[in-house]
């Protein structure tokens, strides 16, 4: 009796190619390092605030895919304490911020994103404004005023309610906060200027010369 041939083994799957890196890696110790140390100092001139309303700020640092954050996550996404206006109508935070990155490319330089909230006497929280700034690209100390904005409402009645602080409506964003504050989405929105946040930062570079980055 003739023996049947053994079934052939299935062909192994083709290997999946490894994804290509976004930028060529630097030699160990030659990476460009960027460190921002400072504070969210204060805020003022936000419409719709009563004397007994508190103010606080949600902040994040956003950068491109080639930037590696070197810190705990809390250093890049955080929130200030709730502050109340002084005799001059200024809300003083003096909240420390600390952002530290290593990068193989300087594309998509880090940005600071802000969302300003108010806390009223009844314990309700409402969004007052949004703001963003590109973090300094030169070494040294800087004090920068971030001028914030808010989306306009769909009709005059909603807008009047928001300004008079009788409604929690703050205008829905058409995309995520990060996408809007990067600027491309916001250019298609109708917005209105709001208050200001003062940010103080010291910027430190390491290995900037090896990457042809100006340090002055």
XYZ file of C-alpha atoms in Angstrom, residues 136-142 202-206 208 214-216:
16
model
C 10.951 81.045 24.103
C 13.473 79.861 21.494
C 16.433 81.731 22.971
C 18.270 81.347 26.259
C 17.674 83.742 29.126
C 14.851 85.219 31.173
C 11.546 86.281 29.612
C 14.088 81.048 32.247
C 15.166 79.063 29.171
C 18.239 76.807 29.220
C 19.807 75.017 26.217
C 22.306 72.152 26.180
C 22.536 73.777 21.048
C 20.992 80.149 18.213
C 21.415 80.731 21.940
C 21.316 84.521 22.116
